[in-house]
Coordinates of C-alpha atoms in Angstrom, one line a residue:
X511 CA 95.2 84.8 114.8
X512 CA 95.2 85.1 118.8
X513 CA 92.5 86.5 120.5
X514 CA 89.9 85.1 117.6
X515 CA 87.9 82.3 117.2
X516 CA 89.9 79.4 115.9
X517 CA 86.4 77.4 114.7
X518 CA 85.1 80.5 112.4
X519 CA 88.2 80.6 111.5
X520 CA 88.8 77.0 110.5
X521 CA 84.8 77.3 109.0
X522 CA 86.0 80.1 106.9
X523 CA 88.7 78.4 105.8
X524 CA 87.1 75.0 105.0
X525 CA 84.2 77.0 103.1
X526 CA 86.9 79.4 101.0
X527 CA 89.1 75.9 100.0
X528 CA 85.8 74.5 98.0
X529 CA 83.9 78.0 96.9
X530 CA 86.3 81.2 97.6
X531 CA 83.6 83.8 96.8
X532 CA 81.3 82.5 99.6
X533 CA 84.1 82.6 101.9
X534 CA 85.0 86.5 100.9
X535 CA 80.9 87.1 101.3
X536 CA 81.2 85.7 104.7
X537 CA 83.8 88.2 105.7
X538 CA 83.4 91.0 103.3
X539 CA 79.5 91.0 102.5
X540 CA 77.9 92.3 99.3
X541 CA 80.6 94.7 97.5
X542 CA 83.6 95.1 95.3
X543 CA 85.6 92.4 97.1
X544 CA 83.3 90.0 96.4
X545 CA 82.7 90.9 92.5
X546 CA 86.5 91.0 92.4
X547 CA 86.8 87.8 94.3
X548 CA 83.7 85.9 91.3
X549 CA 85.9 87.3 88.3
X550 CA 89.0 85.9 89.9
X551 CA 87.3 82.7 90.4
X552 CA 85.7 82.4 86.7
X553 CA 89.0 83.5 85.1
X554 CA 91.3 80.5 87.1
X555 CA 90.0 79.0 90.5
X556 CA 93.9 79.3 91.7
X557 CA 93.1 83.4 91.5
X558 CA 90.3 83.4 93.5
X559 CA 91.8 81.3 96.1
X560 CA 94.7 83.6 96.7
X561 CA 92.6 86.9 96.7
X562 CA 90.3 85.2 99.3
X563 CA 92.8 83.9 101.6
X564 CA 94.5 87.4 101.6
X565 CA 91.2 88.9 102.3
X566 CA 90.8 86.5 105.1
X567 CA 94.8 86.9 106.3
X568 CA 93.6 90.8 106.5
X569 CA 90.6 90.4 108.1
X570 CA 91.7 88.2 111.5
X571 CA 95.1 90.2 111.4
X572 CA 92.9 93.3 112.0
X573 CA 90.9 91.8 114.1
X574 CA 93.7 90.4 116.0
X575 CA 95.5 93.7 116.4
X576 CA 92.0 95.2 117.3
X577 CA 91.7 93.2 120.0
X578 CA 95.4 94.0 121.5
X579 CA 94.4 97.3 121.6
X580 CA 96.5 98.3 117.8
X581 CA 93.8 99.7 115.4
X582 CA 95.0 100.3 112.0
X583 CA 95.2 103.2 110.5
X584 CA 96.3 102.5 106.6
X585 CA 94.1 100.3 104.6
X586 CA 94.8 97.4 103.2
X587 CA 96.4 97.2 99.4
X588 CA 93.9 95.8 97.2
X589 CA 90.7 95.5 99.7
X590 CA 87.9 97.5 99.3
X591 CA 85.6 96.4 102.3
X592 CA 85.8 98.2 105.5
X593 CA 84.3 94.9 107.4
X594 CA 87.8 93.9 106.5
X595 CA 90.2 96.9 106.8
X596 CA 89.0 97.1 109.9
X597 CA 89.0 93.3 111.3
X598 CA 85.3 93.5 112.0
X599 CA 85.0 96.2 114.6
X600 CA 82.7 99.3 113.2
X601 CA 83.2 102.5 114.3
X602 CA 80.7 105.4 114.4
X603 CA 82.6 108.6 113.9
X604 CA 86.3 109.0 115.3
X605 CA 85.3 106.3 118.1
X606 CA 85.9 102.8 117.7
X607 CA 83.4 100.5 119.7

């Protein structure tokens, strides 16, 4: 996680350990990976732990490599957001910001 901050991350972390859909709506938003992430959650808590802590693994790995200068290109297996595929950075058109 170099180049990102280590207290939203520890926040994010701290939050998904007690309710893991709040942390994937933190990094995610409003969307599939957060109804995934619910159903998870109501079918065994263990479930929606791991699916959120993979979305957040993604999400400051992107971000990470974003910042290094190494966008990636492939999306993620199993994450639907592009707030995550893409580590947070948007893009308007073929340039990223």
């Amino acid at each position: 996680m170099a180049g990102t901050n280590p207290i939203s991350a520890v926040l994010i972390i701290v939050i998904t350990i007690f309710l893991p859909p709040v942390g994937v709506w933190m990094i995610a938003g409003c969307g599939a990976d957060l109804f995934v992430n619910i159903c998870l959650t109501i079918l065994g808590y263990f479930p929606g732990h791991i699916h959120a802590f993979y979305l957040e693994y993604v999400y400051f790995e992107r971000r990470s490599q974003g910042q290094m200068g190494n966008l990636a290109v492939k999306r993620a297996p199993g994450v639907y957001s592009d707030n995550v595929n893409s580590g947070g950075r948007t893009t308007y058109g073929t340039m990223p910001t």
